[in-house]
CSV table of N, CA and C and ligand atoms in Angstrom, one decimal:
chain,number,residue,atom,x,y,z
A,17,UNK,N,122.9,-139.4,-94.5
A,17,UNK,CA,122.3,-138.1,-94.7
A,17,UNK,C,123.3,-137.0,-94.2
A,18,UNK,N,123.5,-136.0,-94.9
A,18,UNK,CA,124.4,-134.9,-94.6
A,18,UNK,C,123.8,-133.9,-93.6
A,19,UNK,N,123.5,-134.3,-92.4
A,19,UNK,CA,122.8,-133.5,-91.5
A,19,UNK,C,123.6,-133.5,-90.2
A,20,UNK,N,124.0,-132.3,-89.8
A,20,UNK,CA,124.8,-132.1,-88.5
A,20,UNK,C,124.2,-132.8,-87.3
A,21,UNK,N,122.9,-132.6,-87.2
A,21,UNK,CA,122.2,-133.1,-86.0
A,21,UNK,C,122.0,-134.6,-86.0
A,22,UNK,N,121.8,-135.2,-87.3
A,22,UNK,CA,121.7,-136.6,-87.4
A,22,UNK,C,123.1,-137.2,-87.0
A,23,UNK,N,124.2,-136.5,-87.4
A,23,UNK,CA,125.5,-137.0,-87.1
A,23,UNK,C,125.8,-136.9,-85.6
A,24,UNK,N,125.3,-135.9,-84.9
A,24,UNK,CA,125.4,-135.8,-83.5
A,24,UNK,C,124.7,-136.9,-82.8
A,25,UNK,N,123.5,-137.2,-83.3
A,25,UNK,CA,122.7,-138.4,-82.7
A,25,UNK,C,123.5,-139.7,-82.9
A,26,UNK,N,124.1,-139.8,-84.0
A,26,UNK,CA,124.9,-141.1,-84.3
A,26,UNK,C,126.2,-141.1,-83.6
A,27,UNK,N,126.6,-140.0,-83.0
A,27,UNK,CA,127.9,-140.0,-82.3
A,27,UNK,C,129.1,-139.7,-83.3
A,28,UNK,N,128.7,-139.3,-84.5
A,28,UNK,CA,129.8,-139.0,-85.5
A,28,UNK,C,130.4,-137.6,-85.3
A,29,UNK,N,129.6,-136.8,-84.7
A,29,UNK,CA,130.1,-135.4,-84.3
A,29,UNK,C,129.9,-135.4,-82.8
A,30,UNK,N,131.0,-135.1,-82.1
A,30,UNK,CA,130.9,-135.0,-80.6
A,30,UNK,C,129.9,-133.9,-80.1
A,31,UNK,N,129.3,-134.2,-79.0
A,31,UNK,CA,128.4,-133.1,-78.4
A,31,UNK,C,128.5,-133.3,-76.9
A,32,UNK,N,128.0,-132.3,-76.1
A,32,UNK,CA,127.9,-132.4,-74.7
A,32,UNK,C,126.5,-132.8,-74.4
A,33,UNK,N,126.3,-134.1,-74.3
A,33,UNK,CA,124.9,-134.7,-74.1
A,33,UNK,C,124.3,-134.3,-72.7
A,34,UNK,N,123.1,-134.0,-72.7
A,34,UNK,CA,122.3,-133.7,-71.5
A,34,UNK,C,121.4,-134.8,-71.2
A,35,UNK,N,120.7,-135.3,-72.2
A,35,UNK,CA,119.7,-136.4,-72.1
A,35,UNK,C,119.5,-137.1,-73.4
A,36,UNK,N,119.2,-138.4,-73.2
A,36,UNK,CA,119.0,-139.2,-74.4
A,36,UNK,C,118.0,-140.3,-74.0
A,37,UNK,N,117.0,-140.6,-74.9
A,37,UNK,CA,116.3,-141.9,-74.8
A,37,UNK,C,116.0,-142.4,-76.2
A,38,UNK,N,115.1,-143.3,-76.4
A,38,UNK,CA,115.0,-143.9,-77.7
A,38,UNK,C,114.4,-143.0,-78.8
A,39,UNK,N,113.8,-141.9,-78.3
A,39,UNK,CA,113.2,-141.0,-79.3
A,39,UNK,C,113.8,-139.7,-79.4
A,40,UNK,N,114.5,-139.2,-78.4
A,40,UNK,CA,115.0,-137.8,-78.4
A,40,UNK,C,116.4,-137.7,-77.9
A,41,UNK,N,117.1,-136.6,-78.2
A,41,UNK,CA,118.5,-136.4,-77.8
A,41,UNK,C,118.6,-134.9,-77.4
A,42,UNK,N,119.2,-134.6,-76.3
A,42,UNK,CA,119.4,-133.2,-75.9
A,42,UNK,C,120.9,-133.0,-75.6
A,43,UNK,N,121.4,-131.8,-76.0
A,43,UNK,CA,122.8,-131.5,-75.8
A,43,UNK,C,123.0,-130.0,-75.7
A,44,UNK,N,124.1,-129.6,-75.2
A,44,UNK,CA,124.4,-128.2,-75.0
A,44,UNK,C,124.7,-127.5,-76.4
A,45,UNK,N,124.2,-126.3,-76.6
A,45,UNK,CA,124.5,-125.6,-77.9
A,45,UNK,C,125.9,-125.2,-77.9
A,46,UNK,N,126.6,-125.3,-79.1
A,46,UNK,CA,128.0,-125.1,-79.2
A,46,UNK,C,128.3,-123.6,-79.0
A,47,UNK,N,127.3,-122.7,-79.3
A,47,UNK,CA,127.4,-121.3,-79.2
A,47,UNK,C,126.4,-120.7,-78.3
A,48,UNK,N,126.5,-120.9,-77.0
A,48,UNK,CA,125.3,-120.5,-76.1
A,48,UNK,C,125.0,-119.1,-76.1
A,49,UNK,N,123.7,-118.8,-76.1
A,49,UNK,CA,123.2,-117.4,-76.1
A,49,UNK,C,122.6,-117.1,-74.7
A,50,UNK,N,122.8,-118.0,-73.8
A,50,UNK,CA,122.3,-117.7,-72.4
A,50,UNK,C,123.2,-118.7,-71.5
A,51,UNK,N,123.2,-118.4,-70.2
A,51,UNK,CA,124.0,-119.3,-69.4
A,51,UNK,C,123.7,-120.8,-69.5
A,52,UNK,N,122.4,-121.1,-69.7
A,52,UNK,CA,122.0,-122.5,-70.1
A,52,UNK,C,121.4,-122.4,-71.5
A,53,UNK,N,121.9,-123.2,-72.4
A,53,UNK,CA,121.4,-123.2,-73.8
A,53,UNK,C,121.5,-124.6,-74.3
A,54,UNK,N,120.3,-125.3,-74.2
A,54,UNK,CA,120.3,-126.7,-74.6
A,54,UNK,C,119.4,-126.9,-75.8
A,55,UNK,N,119.8,-127.8,-76.7
A,55,UNK,CA,119.0,-128.1,-77.9
A,55,UNK,C,118.4,-129.5,-77.7
A,56,UNK,N,117.1,-129.6,-78.0
A,56,UNK,CA,116.4,-130.9,-77.9
A,56,UNK,C,115.9,-131.3,-79.3
A,57,UNK,N,116.3,-132.5,-79.7
A,57,UNK,CA,116.0,-132.9,-81.1
A,57,UNK,C,115.3,-134.3,-81.1
A,58,UNK,N,114.5,-134.5,-82.1
A,58,UNK,CA,114.0,-135.9,-82.3
A,58,UNK,C,115.0,-136.7,-83.0
A,59,UNK,N,115.0,-138.1,-82.8
A,59,UNK,CA,116.0,-139.0,-83.4
A,59,UNK,C,115.5,-139.3,-84.8
A,60,UNK,N,114.5,-138.8,-85.3
A,60,UNK,CA,114.1,-138.9,-86.7
A,60,UNK,C,114.4,-137.6,-87.4
A,61,UNK,N,114.8,-137.6,-88.6
A,61,UNK,CA,115.1,-136.3,-89.3
A,61,UNK,C,113.8,-135.7,-89.8
A,62,UNK,N,113.4,-134.6,-89.1
A,62,UNK,CA,112.3,-133.8,-89.5
A,62,UNK,C,113.0,-132.4,-89.8
A,63,UNK,N,112.8,-131.9,-91.0
A,63,UNK,CA,113.6,-130.7,-91.4
A,63,UNK,C,113.3,-129.5,-90.5
A,64,UNK,N,112.0,-129.3,-90.1
A,64,UNK,CA,111.7,-128.1,-89.4
A,64,UNK,C,110.3,-128.3,-88.8
A,65,UNK,N,109.8,-127.3,-88.1
A,65,UNK,CA,108.4,-127.3,-87.6
A,65,UNK,C,107.4,-127.7,-88.7
A,66,UNK,N,107.7,-127.2,-89.9
A,66,UNK,CA,106.8,-127.4,-91.1
A,66,UNK,C,106.8,-128.9,-91.5
A,67,UNK,N,107.7,-129.7,-91.0
A,67,UNK,CA,107.7,-131.1,-91.3
A,67,UNK,C,107.0,-132.0,-90.3
A,68,UNK,N,106.4,-131.4,-89.3
A,68,UNK,CA,105.7,-132.2,-88.3
A,68,UNK,C,104.4,-132.7,-88.9
A,69,UNK,N,104.1,-134.0,-88.8
A,69,UNK,CA,102.8,-134.5,-89.3
A,69,UNK,C,102.3,-135.6,-88.4
A,70,UNK,N,101.2,-136.3,-88.8
A,70,UNK,CA,100.6,-137.3,-87.9
A,70,UNK,C,101.5,-138.4,-87.6
A,71,UNK,N,102.4,-138.7,-88.6
A,71,UNK,CA,103.3,-139.9,-88.4
A,71,UNK,C,104.4,-139.6,-87.4
A,72,UNK,N,104.9,-138.4,-87.3
A,72,UNK,CA,106.1,-138.1,-86.5
A,72,UNK,C,105.7,-137.3,-85.2
A,73,UNK,N,104.5,-136.9,-85.1
A,73,UNK,CA,104.2,-135.9,-84.0
A,73,UNK,C,104.4,-136.5,-82.6
A,74,UNK,N,104.4,-137.9,-82.5
A,74,UNK,CA,104.7,-138.5,-81.2
A,74,UNK,C,106.1,-138.1,-80.7
A,75,UNK,N,107.0,-137.9,-81.6
A,75,UNK,CA,108.4,-137.5,-81.2
A,75,UNK,C,108.3,-136.1,-80.6
A,76,UNK,N,107.5,-135.3,-81.2
A,76,UNK,CA,107.4,-133.9,-80.8
A,76,UNK,C,106.7,-133.8,-79.4
A,77,UNK,N,105.6,-134.6,-79.3
A,77,UNK,CA,104.9,-134.7,-78.0
A,77,UNK,C,105.9,-135.1,-76.9
A,78,UNK,N,106.7,-136.1,-77.2
A,78,UNK,CA,107.7,-136.6,-76.2
A,78,UNK,C,108.7,-135.6,-75.9
A,79,UNK,N,109.2,-134.8,-76.9
A,79,UNK,CA,110.1,-133.7,-76.6
A,79,UNK,C,109.4,-132.8,-75.5
A,80,UNK,N,108.2,-132.4,-75.7
A,80,UNK,CA,107.5,-131.5,-74.8
A,80,UNK,C,107.2,-132.1,-73.5
A,81,UNK,N,107.1,-133.5,-73.4
A,81,UNK,CA,107.0,-134.1,-72.1
A,81,UNK,C,108.3,-134.0,-71.3
A,82,UNK,N,109.4,-134.1,-72.1
A,82,UNK,CA,110.7,-134.2,-71.4
A,82,UNK,C,111.3,-132.8,-71.1
A,83,UNK,N,110.9,-131.8,-71.9
A,83,UNK,CA,111.5,-130.4,-71.7
A,83,UNK,C,111.5,-130.0,-70.2
A,84,UNK,N,110.4,-130.1,-69.5
A,84,UNK,CA,110.4,-129.6,-68.1
A,84,UNK,C,111.4,-130.4,-67.3
A,85,UNK,N,111.6,-131.7,-67.5
A,85,UNK,CA,112.5,-132.5,-66.8
A,85,UNK,C,114.0,-132.2,-67.1
A,86,UNK,N,114.2,-132.0,-68.4
A,86,UNK,CA,115.6,-131.6,-68.8
A,86,UNK,C,115.9,-130.2,-68.3
A,87,UNK,N,115.0,-129.3,-68.3
A,87,UNK,CA,115.2,-127.9,-67.7
A,87,UNK,C,115.5,-128.0,-66.2
A,88,UNK,N,114.7,-128.8,-65.6
A,88,UNK,CA,114.9,-128.9,-64.1
A,88,UNK,C,116.2,-129.5,-63.8
A,89,UNK,N,116.6,-130.6,-64.6
A,89,UNK,CA,117.9,-131.2,-64.3
A,89,UNK,C,119.1,-130.2,-64.6
A,90,UNK,N,118.8,-129.3,-65.5
A,90,UNK,CA,119.9,-128.3,-65.8
A,90,UNK,C,119.9,-127.1,-64.8
A,91,UNK,N,119.0,-127.2,-63.8
A,91,UNK,CA,119.0,-126.2,-62.7
A,91,UNK,C,118.1,-125.0,-63.0
A,92,UNK,N,117.3,-125.1,-64.0
A,92,UNK,CA,116.4,-123.9,-64.4
A,92,UNK,C,115.2,-123.9,-63.5
A,93,UNK,N,115.4,-123.5,-62.3
A,93,UNK,CA,114.3,-123.5,-61.3
A,93,UNK,C,113.5,-122.2,-61.3
A,94,UNK,N,114.0,-121.2,-62.0
A,94,UNK,CA,113.3,-119.9,-62.0
A,94,UNK,C,112.7,-119.6,-63.4
A,95,UNK,N,112.5,-120.6,-64.2
A,95,UNK,CA,111.9,-120.3,-65.5
A,95,UNK,C,112.9,-120.5,-66.7
A,96,UNK,N,112.4,-120.6,-67.8
A,96,UNK,CA,113.2,-120.8,-69.1
A,96,UNK,C,112.3,-120.5,-70.3
A,97,UNK,N,113.0,-120.4,-71.4
A,97,UNK,CA,112.3,-120.1,-72.7
A,97,UNK,C,112.5,-121.2,-73.7
A,98,UNK,N,111.5,-121.6,-74.4
A,98,UNK,CA,111.7,-122.6,-75.5
A,98,UNK,C,111.4,-122.0,-76.8
A,99,UNK,N,112.3,-122.1,-77.8
A,99,UNK,CA,112.2,-121.5,-79.1
A,99,UNK,C,112.5,-122.5,-80.2
A,100,UNK,N,111.7,-122.5,-81.3
A,100,UNK,CA,112.1,-123.2,-82.4
A,100,UNK,C,112.0,-122.3,-83.6
A,101,UNK,N,113.1,-122.1,-84.3
A,101,UNK,CA,113.2,-121.3,-85.5
A,101,UNK,C,112.8,-122.1,-86.7
A,102,UNK,N,111.9,-121.6,-87.5
A,102,UNK,CA,111.4,-122.4,-88.7
A,102,UNK,C,111.6,-121.5,-89.9
A,103,UNK,N,112.5,-121.9,-90.8
A,103,UNK,CA,112.7,-121.3,-92.1
A,103,UNK,C,113.5,-120.0,-92.1
A,104,UNK,N,113.7,-119.4,-93.2
A,104,UNK,CA,114.7,-118.3,-93.4
A,104,UNK,C,114.3,-117.1,-92.6
A,105,UNK,N,113.0,-116.7,-92.5
A,105,UNK,CA,112.7,-115.5,-91.8
A,105,UNK,C,112.9,-115.6,-90.3
A,106,UNK,N,113.0,-116.9,-89.8
A,106,UNK,CA,113.3,-117.1,-88.4
A,106,UNK,C,114.7,-117.4,-88.2
A,107,UNK,N,115.6,-117.3,-89.2
A,107,UNK,CA,117.0,-117.6,-89.2
A,107,UNK,C,117.3,-119.0,-88.7
A,108,UNK,N,116.5,-120.0,-89.2
A,108,UNK,CA,116.8,-121.4,-88.9
A,108,UNK,C,118.1,-121.7,-89.7
A,109,UNK,N,119.1,-122.2,-89.0
A,109,UNK,CA,120.4,-122.5,-89.6
A,109,UNK,C,120.7,-124.0,-89.8
A,110,UNK,N,120.1,-124.8,-89.0
A,110,UNK,CA,120.3,-126.3,-89.1
A,110,UNK,C,118.9,-126.9,-89.4
A,111,UNK,N,118.8,-127.6,-90.6
A,111,UNK,CA,117.5,-128.1,-91.1
A,111,UNK,C,117.2,-129.4,-90.5
A,112,UNK,N,117.3,-129.5,-89.1
A,112,UNK,CA,116.8,-130.7,-88.4
A,112,UNK,C,116.0,-130.1,-87.2
A,113,UNK,N,114.7,-130.4,-87.1
A,113,UNK,CA,113.9,-129.8,-86.1
A,113,UNK,C,114.6,-129.8,-84.7
A,114,UNK,N,114.6,-128.6,-84.1
A,114,UNK,CA,115.2,-128.5,-82.7
A,114,UNK,C,114.5,-127.5,-81.9
A,115,UNK,N,114.5,-127.7,-80.6
A,115,UNK,CA,113.9,-126.8,-79.7
A,115,UNK,C,115.0,-126.3,-78.8
A,116,UNK,N,115.2,-124.9,-78.7
A,116,UNK,CA,116.2,-124.3,-77.9
A,116,UNK,C,115.6,-124.2,-76.5
A,117,UNK,N,116.2,-124.6,-75.4
A,117,UNK,CA,115.9,-124.3,-74.1
A,117,UNK,C,116.9,-123.3,-73.6
A,118,UNK,N,116.4,-122.1,-73.2
A,118,UNK,CA,117.3,-121.0,-72.8
A,118,UNK,C,116.9,-120.5,-71.4
A,119,UNK,N,117.9,-120.3,-70.6
A,119,UNK,CA,117.7,-119.8,-69.2
A,119,UNK,C,119.0,-119.6,-68.5
A,120,UNK,N,118.8,-119.5,-67.2
A,120,UNK,CA,119.9,-119.3,-66.3
A,120,UNK,C,120.2,-117.8,-66.0
A,121,UNK,N,119.3,-117.0,-66.6
A,121,UNK,CA,119.3,-115.5,-66.3
A,121,UNK,C,118.0,-115.0,-66.7
A,122,UNK,N,117.7,-113.7,-66.3
A,122,UNK,CA,116.4,-113.1,-66.7
A,122,UNK,C,116.6,-112.7,-68.2
A,123,UNK,N,115.8,-113.4,-69.0
A,123,UNK,CA,115.9,-113.1,-70.5
A,123,UNK,C,115.1,-111.9,-70.9
A,124,UNK,N,115.5,-111.2,-72.0
A,124,UNK,CA,114.7,-110.1,-72.4
A,124,UNK,C,113.3,-110.4,-72.7
A,125,UNK,N,112.4,-109.5,-72.3
A,125,UNK,CA,110.9,-109.8,-72.4
A,125,UNK,C,110.5,-110.0,-73.9
A,126,UNK,N,111.2,-109.3,-74.8
A,126,UNK,CA,110.8,-109.4,-76.2
A,126,UNK,C,112.0,-110.0,-77.0
A,127,UNK,N,111.7,-110.8,-78.0
A,127,UNK,CA,112.7,-111.4,-78.8
A,127,UNK,C,112.8,-110.9,-80.2
A,128,UNK,N,111.9,-110.0,-80.6
A,128,UNK,CA,112.0,-109.3,-81.9
A,128,UNK,C,112.0,-107.8,-81.7
B,213,5GP,P1,118.9,-122.4,-85.4
B,213,5GP,O1,119.6,-121.1,-85.7
B,213,5GP,O2,118.8,-123.4,-86.6
B,213,5GP,O3,117.6,-122.2,-84.7
B,213,5GP,O4,119.8,-123.1,-84.3
B,213,5GP,C1,120.9,-123.9,-84.6
B,213,5GP,C2,121.7,-124.0,-83.3
B,213,5GP,O5,122.6,-125.1,-83.5
B,213,5GP,C3,122.6,-122.8,-83.1
B,213,5GP,O6,122.3,-122.2,-81.9
B,213,5GP,C4,124.0,-123.3,-83.2
B,213,5GP,O7,124.9,-122.7,-82.3
B,213,5GP,C5,123.8,-124.8,-82.9
B,213,5GP,N1,124.8,-125.7,-83.5
B,213,5GP,C6,125.2,-125.7,-84.8
B,213,5GP,N2,126.1,-126.6,-85.0
B,213,5GP,C7,126.3,-127.2,-83.9
B,213,5GP,C8,127.2,-128.3,-83.5
B,213,5GP,O8,127.9,-128.9,-84.2
B,213,5GP,N3,127.1,-128.7,-82.2
B,213,5GP,C9,126.3,-128.1,-81.3
B,213,5GP,N4,126.3,-128.5,-80.0
B,213,5GP,N5,125.5,-127.0,-81.6
B,213,5GP,C10,125.5,-126.6,-82.9
B,214,ZN,ZN1,118.9,-134.7,-89.4
């Protein structure tokens, strides 16, 4: 499949890995928008938030179980923000479900 993030999971495109287990993969964003900017993705190809269903939601639940641990390991002791852009109006650019973890500074209170 011609998906950048599936290729990152497969090791075909290099990334700066932060965490990996059998269901999820986390790595530093190539174009960080905060001092810490990590992407967390499921190891199954789900195109976006709209693709979450009963069959794959365990991957998403696991992502949310692990986000606090990944954030803590990255030194985000004073808070962080989690974002998932879904579709054109949200400026989703990579069609593989991903959650941005942003932190390492005081972020703007409003994102729109
Ligand atoms: P989106 O705009 O879809 O919510 O976020 C996609 C994110 O993926 C962007 O923040 C972008 O910088 C990041 N990204 C795109 N291609 C790559 C890549 O090849 N490697 C890494 N590490 N991040 C990428
Ligand atoms: Zn994919």
